[in-house]
Structure formats: C-alpha cells, structure tokens
CSV table of C-alpha atoms in Angstrom, one decimal:
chain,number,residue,atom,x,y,z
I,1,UNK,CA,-29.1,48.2,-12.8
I,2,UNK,CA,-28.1,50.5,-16.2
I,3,UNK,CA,-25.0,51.4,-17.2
I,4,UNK,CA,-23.8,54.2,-19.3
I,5,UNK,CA,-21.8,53.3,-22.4
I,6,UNK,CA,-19.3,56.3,-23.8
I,7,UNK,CA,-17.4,54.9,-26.5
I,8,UNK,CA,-17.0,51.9,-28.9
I,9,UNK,CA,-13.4,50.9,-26.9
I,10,UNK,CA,-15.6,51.2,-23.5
I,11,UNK,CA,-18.3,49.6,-24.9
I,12,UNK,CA,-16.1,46.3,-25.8
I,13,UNK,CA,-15.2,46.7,-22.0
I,14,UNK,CA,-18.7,46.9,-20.6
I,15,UNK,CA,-19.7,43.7,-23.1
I,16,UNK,CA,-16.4,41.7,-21.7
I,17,UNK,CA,-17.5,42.6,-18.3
I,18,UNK,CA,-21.2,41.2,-18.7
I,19,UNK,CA,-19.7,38.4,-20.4
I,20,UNK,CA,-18.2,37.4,-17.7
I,21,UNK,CA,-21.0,36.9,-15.2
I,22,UNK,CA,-23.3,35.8,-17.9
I,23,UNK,CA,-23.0,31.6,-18.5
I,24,UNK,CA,-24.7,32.1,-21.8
I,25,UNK,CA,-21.9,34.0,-23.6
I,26,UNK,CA,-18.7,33.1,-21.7
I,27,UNK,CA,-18.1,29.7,-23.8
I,28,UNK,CA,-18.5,32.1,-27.0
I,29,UNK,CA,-15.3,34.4,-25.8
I,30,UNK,CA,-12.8,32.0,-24.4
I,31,UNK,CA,-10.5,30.6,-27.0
I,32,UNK,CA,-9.5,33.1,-30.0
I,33,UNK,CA,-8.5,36.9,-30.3
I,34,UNK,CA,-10.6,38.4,-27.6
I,35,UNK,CA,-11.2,41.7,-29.2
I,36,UNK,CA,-13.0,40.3,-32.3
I,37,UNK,CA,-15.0,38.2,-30.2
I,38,UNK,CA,-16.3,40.9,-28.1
I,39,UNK,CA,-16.8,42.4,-31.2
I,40,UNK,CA,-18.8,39.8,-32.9
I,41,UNK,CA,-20.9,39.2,-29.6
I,42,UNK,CA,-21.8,43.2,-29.6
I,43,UNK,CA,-23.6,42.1,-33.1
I,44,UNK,CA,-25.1,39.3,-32.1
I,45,UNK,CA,-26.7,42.0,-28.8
I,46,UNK,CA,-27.6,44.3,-31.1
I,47,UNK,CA,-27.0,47.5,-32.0
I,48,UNK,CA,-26.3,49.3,-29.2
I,49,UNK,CA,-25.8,53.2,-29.6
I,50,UNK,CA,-23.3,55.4,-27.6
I,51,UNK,CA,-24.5,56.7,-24.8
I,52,UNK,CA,-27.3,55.0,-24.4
I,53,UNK,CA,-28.0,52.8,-21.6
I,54,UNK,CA,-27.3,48.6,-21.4
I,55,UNK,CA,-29.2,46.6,-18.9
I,56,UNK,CA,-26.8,44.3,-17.3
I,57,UNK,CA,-27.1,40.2,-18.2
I,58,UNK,CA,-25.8,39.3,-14.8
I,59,UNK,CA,-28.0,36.8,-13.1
I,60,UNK,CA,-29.9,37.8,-9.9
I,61,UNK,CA,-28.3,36.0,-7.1
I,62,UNK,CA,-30.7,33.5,-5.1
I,63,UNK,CA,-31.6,34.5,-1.8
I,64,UNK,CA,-29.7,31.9,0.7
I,65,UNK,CA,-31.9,30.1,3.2
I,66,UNK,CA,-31.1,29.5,6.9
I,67,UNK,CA,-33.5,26.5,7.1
I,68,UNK,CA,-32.0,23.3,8.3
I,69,UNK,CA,-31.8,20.5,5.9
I,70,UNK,CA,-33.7,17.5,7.1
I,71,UNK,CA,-30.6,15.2,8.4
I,72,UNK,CA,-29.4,12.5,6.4
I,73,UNK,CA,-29.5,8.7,7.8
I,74,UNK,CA,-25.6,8.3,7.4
I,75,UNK,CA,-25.4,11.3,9.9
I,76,UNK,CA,-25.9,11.0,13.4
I,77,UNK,CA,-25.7,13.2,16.4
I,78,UNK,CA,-23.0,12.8,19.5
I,79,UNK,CA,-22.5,14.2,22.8
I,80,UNK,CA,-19.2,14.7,24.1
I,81,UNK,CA,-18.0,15.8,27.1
I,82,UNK,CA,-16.7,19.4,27.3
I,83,UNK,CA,-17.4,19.4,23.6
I,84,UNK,CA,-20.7,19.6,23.3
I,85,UNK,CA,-23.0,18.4,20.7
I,86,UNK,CA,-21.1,16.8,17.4
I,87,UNK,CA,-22.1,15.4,14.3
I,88,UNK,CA,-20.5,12.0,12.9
I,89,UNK,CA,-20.9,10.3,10.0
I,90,UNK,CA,-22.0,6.0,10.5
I,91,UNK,CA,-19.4,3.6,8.6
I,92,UNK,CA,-22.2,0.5,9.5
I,93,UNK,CA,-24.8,0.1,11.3
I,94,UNK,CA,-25.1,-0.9,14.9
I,95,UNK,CA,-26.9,-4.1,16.3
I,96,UNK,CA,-27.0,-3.9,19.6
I,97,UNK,CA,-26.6,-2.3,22.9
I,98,UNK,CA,-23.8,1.0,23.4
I,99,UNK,CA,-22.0,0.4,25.9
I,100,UNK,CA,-19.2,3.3,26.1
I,101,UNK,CA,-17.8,5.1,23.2
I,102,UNK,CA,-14.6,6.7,22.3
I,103,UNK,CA,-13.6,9.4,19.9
I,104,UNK,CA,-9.8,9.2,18.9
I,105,UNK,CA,-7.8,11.2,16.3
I,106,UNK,CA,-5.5,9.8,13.1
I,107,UNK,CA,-4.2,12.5,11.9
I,108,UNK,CA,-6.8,15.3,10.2
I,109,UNK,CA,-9.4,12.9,10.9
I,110,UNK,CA,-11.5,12.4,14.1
I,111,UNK,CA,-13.2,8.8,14.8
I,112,UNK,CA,-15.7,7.5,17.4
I,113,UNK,CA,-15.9,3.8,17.8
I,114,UNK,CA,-18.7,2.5,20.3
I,115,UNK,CA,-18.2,-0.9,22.4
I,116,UNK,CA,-21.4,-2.8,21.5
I,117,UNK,CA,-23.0,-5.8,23.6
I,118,UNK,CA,-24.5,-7.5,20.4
I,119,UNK,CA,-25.3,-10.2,22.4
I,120,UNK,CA,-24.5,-12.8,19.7
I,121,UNK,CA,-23.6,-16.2,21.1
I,122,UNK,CA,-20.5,-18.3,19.9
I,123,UNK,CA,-21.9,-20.9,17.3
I,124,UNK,CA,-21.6,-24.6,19.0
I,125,UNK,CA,-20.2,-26.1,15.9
I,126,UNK,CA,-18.3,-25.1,12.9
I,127,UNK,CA,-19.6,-25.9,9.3
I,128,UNK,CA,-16.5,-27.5,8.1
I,129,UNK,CA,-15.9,-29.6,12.1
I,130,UNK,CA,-13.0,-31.7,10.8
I,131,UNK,CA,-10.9,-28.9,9.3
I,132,UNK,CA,-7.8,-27.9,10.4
I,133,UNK,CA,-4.6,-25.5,9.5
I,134,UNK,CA,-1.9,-24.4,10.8
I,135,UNK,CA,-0.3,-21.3,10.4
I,136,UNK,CA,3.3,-20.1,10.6
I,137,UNK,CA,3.7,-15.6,10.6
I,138,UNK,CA,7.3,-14.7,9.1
I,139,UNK,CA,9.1,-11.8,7.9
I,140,UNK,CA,9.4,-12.7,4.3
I,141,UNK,CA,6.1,-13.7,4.1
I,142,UNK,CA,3.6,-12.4,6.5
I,143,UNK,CA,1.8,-15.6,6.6
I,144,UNK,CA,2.0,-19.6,5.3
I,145,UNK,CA,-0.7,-21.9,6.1
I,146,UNK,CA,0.1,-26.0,6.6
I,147,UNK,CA,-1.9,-26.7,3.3
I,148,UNK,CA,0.9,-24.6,1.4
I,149,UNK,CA,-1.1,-21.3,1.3
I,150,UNK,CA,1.2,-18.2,1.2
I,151,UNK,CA,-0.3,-14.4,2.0
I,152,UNK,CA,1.4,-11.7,1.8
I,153,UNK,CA,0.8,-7.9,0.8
I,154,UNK,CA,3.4,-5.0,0.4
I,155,UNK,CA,2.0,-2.2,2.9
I,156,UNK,CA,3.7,0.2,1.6
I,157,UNK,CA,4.2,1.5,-2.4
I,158,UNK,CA,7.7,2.2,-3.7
I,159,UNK,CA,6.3,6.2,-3.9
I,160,UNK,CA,5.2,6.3,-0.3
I,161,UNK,CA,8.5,5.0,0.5
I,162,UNK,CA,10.6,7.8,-1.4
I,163,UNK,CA,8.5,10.6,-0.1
I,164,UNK,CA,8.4,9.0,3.5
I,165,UNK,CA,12.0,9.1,3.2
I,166,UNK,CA,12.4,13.1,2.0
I,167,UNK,CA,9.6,13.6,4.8
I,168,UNK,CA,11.8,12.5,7.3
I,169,UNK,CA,15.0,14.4,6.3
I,170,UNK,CA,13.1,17.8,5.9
I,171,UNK,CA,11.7,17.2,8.7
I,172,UNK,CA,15.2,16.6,10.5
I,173,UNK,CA,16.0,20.1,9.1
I,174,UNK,CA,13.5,22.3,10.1
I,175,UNK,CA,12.9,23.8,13.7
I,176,UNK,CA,10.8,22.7,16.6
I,177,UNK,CA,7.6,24.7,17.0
I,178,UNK,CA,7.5,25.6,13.3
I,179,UNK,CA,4.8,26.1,11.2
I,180,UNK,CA,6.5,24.1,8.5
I,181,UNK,CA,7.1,21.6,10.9
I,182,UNK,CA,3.9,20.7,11.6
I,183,UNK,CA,2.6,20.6,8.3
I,184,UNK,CA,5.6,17.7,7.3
I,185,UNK,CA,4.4,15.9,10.4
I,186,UNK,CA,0.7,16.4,8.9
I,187,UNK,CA,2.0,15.1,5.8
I,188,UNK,CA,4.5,12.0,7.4
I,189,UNK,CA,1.1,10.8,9.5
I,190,UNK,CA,-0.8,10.6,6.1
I,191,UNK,CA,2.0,8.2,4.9
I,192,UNK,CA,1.4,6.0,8.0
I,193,UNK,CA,-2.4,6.3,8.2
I,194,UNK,CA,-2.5,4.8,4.6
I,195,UNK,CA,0.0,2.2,5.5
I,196,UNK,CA,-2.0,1.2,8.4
I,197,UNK,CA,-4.9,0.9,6.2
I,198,UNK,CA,-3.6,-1.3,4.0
I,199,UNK,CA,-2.1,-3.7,7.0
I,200,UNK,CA,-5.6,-3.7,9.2
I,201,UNK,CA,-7.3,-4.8,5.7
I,202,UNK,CA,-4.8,-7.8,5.3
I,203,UNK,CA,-5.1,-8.6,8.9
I,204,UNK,CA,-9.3,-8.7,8.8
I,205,UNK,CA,-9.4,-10.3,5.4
I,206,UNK,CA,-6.7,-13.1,5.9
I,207,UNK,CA,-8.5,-13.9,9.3
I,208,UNK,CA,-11.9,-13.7,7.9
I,209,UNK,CA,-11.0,-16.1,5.6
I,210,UNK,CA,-8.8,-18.7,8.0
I,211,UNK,CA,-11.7,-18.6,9.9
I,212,UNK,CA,-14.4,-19.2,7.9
I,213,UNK,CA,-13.0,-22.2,6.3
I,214,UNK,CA,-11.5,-23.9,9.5
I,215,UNK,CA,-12.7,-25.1,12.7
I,216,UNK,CA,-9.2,-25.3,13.9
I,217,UNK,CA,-6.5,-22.8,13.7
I,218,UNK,CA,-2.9,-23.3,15.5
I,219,UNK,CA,-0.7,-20.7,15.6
I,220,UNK,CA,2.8,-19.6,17.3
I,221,UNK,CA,2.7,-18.5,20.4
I,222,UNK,CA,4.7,-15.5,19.8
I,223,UNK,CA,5.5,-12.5,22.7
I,224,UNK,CA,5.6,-10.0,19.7
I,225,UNK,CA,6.8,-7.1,22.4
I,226,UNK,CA,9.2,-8.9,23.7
I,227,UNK,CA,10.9,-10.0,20.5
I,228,UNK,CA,10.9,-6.4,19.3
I,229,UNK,CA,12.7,-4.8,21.9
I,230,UNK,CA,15.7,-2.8,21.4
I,231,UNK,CA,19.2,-4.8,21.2
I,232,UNK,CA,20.8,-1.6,22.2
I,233,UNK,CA,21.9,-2.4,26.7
I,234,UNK,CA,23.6,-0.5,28.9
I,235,UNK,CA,26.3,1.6,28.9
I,236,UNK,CA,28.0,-1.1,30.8
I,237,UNK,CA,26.7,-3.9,29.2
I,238,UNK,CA,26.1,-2.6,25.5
I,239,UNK,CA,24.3,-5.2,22.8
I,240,UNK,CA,25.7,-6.2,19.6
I,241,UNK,CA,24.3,-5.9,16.2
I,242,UNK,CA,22.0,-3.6,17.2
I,243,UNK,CA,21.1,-1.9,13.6
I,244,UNK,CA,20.3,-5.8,12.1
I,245,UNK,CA,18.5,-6.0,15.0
I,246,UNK,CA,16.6,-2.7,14.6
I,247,UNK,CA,15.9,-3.8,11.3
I,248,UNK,CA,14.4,-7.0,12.2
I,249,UNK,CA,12.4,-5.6,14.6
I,250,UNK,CA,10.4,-2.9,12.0
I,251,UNK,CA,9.6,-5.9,10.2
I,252,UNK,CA,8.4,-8.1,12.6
I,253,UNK,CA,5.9,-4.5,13.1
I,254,UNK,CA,5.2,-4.2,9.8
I,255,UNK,CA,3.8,-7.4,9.2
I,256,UNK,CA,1.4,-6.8,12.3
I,257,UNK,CA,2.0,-10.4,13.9
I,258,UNK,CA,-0.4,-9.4,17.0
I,259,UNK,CA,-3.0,-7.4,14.7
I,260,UNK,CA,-3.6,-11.1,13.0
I,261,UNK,CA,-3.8,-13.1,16.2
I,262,UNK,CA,-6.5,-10.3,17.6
I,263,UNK,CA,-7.9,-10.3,14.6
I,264,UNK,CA,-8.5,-14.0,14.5
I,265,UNK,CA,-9.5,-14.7,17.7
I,266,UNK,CA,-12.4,-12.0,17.3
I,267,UNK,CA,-13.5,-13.6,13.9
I,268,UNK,CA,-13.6,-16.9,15.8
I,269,UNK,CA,-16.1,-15.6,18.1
I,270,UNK,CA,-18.6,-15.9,15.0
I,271,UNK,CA,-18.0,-18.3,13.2
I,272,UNK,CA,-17.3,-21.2,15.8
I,273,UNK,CA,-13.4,-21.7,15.4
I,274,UNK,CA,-10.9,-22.8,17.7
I,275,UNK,CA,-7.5,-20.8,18.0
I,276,UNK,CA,-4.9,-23.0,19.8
I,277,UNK,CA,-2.0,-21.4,20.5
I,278,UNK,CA,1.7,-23.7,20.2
I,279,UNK,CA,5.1,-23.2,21.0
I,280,UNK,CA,7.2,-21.7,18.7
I,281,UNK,CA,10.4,-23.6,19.8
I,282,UNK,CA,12.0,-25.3,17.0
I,283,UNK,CA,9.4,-25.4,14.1
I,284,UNK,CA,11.4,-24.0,11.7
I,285,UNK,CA,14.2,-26.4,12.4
I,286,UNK,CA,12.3,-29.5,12.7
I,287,UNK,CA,11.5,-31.8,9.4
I,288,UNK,CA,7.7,-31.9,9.0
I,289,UNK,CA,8.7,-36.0,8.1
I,290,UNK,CA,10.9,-37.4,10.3
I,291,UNK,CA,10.3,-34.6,13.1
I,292,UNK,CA,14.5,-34.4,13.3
I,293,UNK,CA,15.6,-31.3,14.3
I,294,UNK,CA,18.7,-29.9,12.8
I,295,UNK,CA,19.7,-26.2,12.2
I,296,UNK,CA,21.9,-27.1,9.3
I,297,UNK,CA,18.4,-28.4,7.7
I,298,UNK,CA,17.3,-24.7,7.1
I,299,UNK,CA,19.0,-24.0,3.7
I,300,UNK,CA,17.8,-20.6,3.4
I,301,UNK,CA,15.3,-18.3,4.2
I,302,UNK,CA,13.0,-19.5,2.3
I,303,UNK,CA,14.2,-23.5,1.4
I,304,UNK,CA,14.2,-26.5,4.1
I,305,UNK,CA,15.9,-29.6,3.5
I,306,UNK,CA,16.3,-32.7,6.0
I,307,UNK,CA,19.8,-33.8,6.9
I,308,UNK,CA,18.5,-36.9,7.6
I,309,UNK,CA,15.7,-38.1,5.0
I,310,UNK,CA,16.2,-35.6,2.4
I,311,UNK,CA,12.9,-33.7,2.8
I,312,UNK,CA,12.5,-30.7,0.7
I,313,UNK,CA,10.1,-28.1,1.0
I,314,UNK,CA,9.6,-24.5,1.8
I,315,UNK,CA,10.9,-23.2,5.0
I,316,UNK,CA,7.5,-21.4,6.0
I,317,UNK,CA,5.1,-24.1,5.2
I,318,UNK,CA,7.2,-26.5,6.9
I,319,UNK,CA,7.0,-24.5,10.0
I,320,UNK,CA,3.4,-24.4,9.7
I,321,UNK,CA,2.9,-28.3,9.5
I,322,UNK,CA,4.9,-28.5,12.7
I,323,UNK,CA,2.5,-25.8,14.4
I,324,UNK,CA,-0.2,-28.1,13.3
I,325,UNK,CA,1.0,-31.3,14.4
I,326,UNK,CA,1.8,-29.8,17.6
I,327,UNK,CA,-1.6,-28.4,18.2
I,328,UNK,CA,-2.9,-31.8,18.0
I,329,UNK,CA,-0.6,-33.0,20.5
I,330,UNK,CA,-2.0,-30.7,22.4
I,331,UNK,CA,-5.3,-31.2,22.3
C-alpha cells in the first residue's frame, strides 16, 4: 500500500507513523527531540521527493492458524458433570487407581483432587525401630518435640497483616451486593489463600520429617473443636472473658493443631510410624523429673520450674517429655 506525501511537515508525519510499526527504526526515535530525529531518519531513507509516493515499512501480519496445538503432558482433559469437558493442569503424577474426584474453588482458582487407591501397603517396620519423640502443639510455639526441638513459622507477614486489616474496614464500609464489594472480598481471600499456603507447608514438612526419623510419635490428645468454641453463652447464662477467649481461640486455628495430627497420621502410613495419642491432662504442670504436679511450677509461658526439686527447663519441651513418658505407659 502507497501513500501520497504533500509536504516536508506531512512528510515528518508519514515517517513518524511508519516508524512506529516498523521495529527497525523505533529504538532510533525514542529518547531525544523527536523532530530532528524524524528528520535525520528521513536521510538515512533517502531522499524522498514531494509528492511522490512511499511504500509503507509496516510488516505484513502472519496469517493466524486454527490448528490445534498438540497437547502438552502437564495438561490433561476432565469431564464434569453439567460442565462438560475441562482442561486441568497435573501438579504430580498419579500412581494408581481414581477412585472419585472433586473439583473445589479457593478463590480465582479452581482445583480437582482425585481419591487414589495406590495400593501401597504400610511398611512392617521402621528404619530407626527404637526411636521415639514426643510432641507437645502450643500457641507460642506451634510445636516442641521431647528431644528439645522447637518449630515454629509465622503464617502471616507483618504486610499481609496491615492490608488484611484496611481489607476488612473497607470492606465494613461498602454495600452488600456491590461491585466493589466483591472485589475486597476477591482481594481479603487472596490474603487467606497465601496464609493457608504457608500453614499446609509447615504442617506436611514438620510431619514429614517427625515421621521419617521416628518410629514412635505421642501426641496430645486434643478435641481442637471443642477447645475453640465461643465463650460467648446465653442471654441468661452469658460467659466471661469472652474477647481473651476469642483471641485464644484464632490462635489455637492459626497454628493448625488438627492439620498436623492429619497430617502425621497420613505420613505414617508410609513410612511405618506409630502415632499414639495421650492425655493432655496435666503435662504442662507436671515436672518431667520428679513427675509432681504443681501449677505454681509453671513460671511463665515459656519457663517451668519444680517446686519440689528445682527442675528448670522450658515449659513446652517439658510438656512434651511428659507426653512421651505417658505414651510408654501406655503401650
């Protein structure tokens, strides 16, 4: 296609506008006085007379092709009911039968997880037969093993916390049904889904690794739902402290108590662990040494010390020697 050039101002205009659509000259205009550079380029064309016609520099398009691109091995196809066909991208492989699969949402993202018989048979002995820990899960510190291991992991970063925070107030401002108020609660469940992220990889990887190097693991046996409930009552029997108790009760949550129990007794499946479960009552009162139970012994949160012989040590890991001990009473 030709077009007509009148005049040295218009023929500046027709260069700029070929010089836009052409890759080999644009870096040569941007970045100085435009004019001159147009100017300059003209030259470096050649020399063009007025009224004469310029073939355009603008690249011929590429036809686009319909043809199907031969599928990748990540991608997989899925049939869904009232859906129809769907295409879903593998996060592992599969080893073994389906069984039933089920597609859930988290926010802008879909997922489909698929119950799999793998048919994989509980090992018969452990590597390590003669190990043993025990574990105590606590609010300060999500979780303290018997041989003085502590693991614990902040879910959530002081950023996500602020802008949870101004999520929640503009959210509290804005009107039911809005279209503003659906994309804060887009933005609020992005907040969560990362935080949930972050706990489900603490939960597999601390159990992975309790696992692996124990054949015995004894933890609380904790009713997680029932210690969470709400301290508010009745109208005729109201509760007391309820906000300390709301706040005890988010972290308890947080720390995903019940995510690390499932989480261990699924890893245990493979690698030939046993998960005994002990009562709760009393471990964090009673001295690991002399097994006296005293609530006066429990300095602090975090610092134990017998009444009787003086033990010191710290509160959590203290706890978790007396889950141990009382797993082997137990058994």
């Amino acid at each position: 296609m030709g077009v007509t050039l009148r005049s040295n101002s218009n023929l500046v205009f027709q260069c700029a506008f070929h010089v836009v659509w052409c890759p080999k000259y644009r870096r040569r205009v941007i970045g100085g006085r435009m004019e001159e550079r147009l100017k300059q380029l003209v030259r470096e064309v050649g020399e063009v007379a007025v009224g004469t016609p310029l073939v355009a520099v603008v690249p011929v398009p590429r036809r686009e092709t319909h043809r199907r691109a031969a599928p990748r091995e990540t991608v997989g196809p899925l049939h869904v009911a009232e859906a129809g066909w769907v295409r879903f991208r593998w996060s592992r492989p599969l080893s073994g039968t389906v069984r039933s699969a089920t597609v859930s949402r988290d926010g802008q993202h879909w997922y489909v997880s698929f119950l799999v018989d793998d048919g994989h048979a509980t090992p018969g002995q452990h590597p390590a037969p003669n190990s043993a820990v025990g574990v105590d899960r606590g609010v300060a510190v999500a979780v303290a093993c018997s041989d003085g291991t502590m693991r614990d992991r902040q879910f959530r970063t002081p950023g996500e916390t602020r802008r949870h925070r101004v999520l929640q107030q503009k959210l509290a401002r804005q009107a039911r049904g809005s279209t503003n108020r659906k994309k804060t609660l887009v933005a609020l469940r992005q907040v969560k889904r990362r935080e949930r992220d972050r706990r489900h990889d603490f939960v597999s990887w601390t159990a992975n690794r309790l696992a692996t190097r124990h054949a015995l693991v004894a933890v609380e046996d904790l009713r997680t739902r029932n210690m969470t409930r709400s301290a508010k009552g009745t109208i005729d029997a109201p509760g007391s402290k309820v906000k300390q108790k709301a706040g005890l009760n988010r972290s308890v949550l947080d720390k995903g108590w019940h995510k690390l129990q499932l989480a261990l007794e699924n890893v245990a499946r493979y690698r030939g662990t046993r998960i005994v479960k002990v009562p709760a009552a009393y471990t964090s009162q009673r001295c690991s040494v002399c097994r006296r139970v005293d609530p006066e012994s429990r300095e602090s949160q975090a610092r134990f010390r017998c009444t009787a012989c003086g033990h010191a040590e710290n509160a959590d890991v203290n706890a978790a020697k007396n889950v141990l001990r009382g797993c082997r009473k137990i058994s």
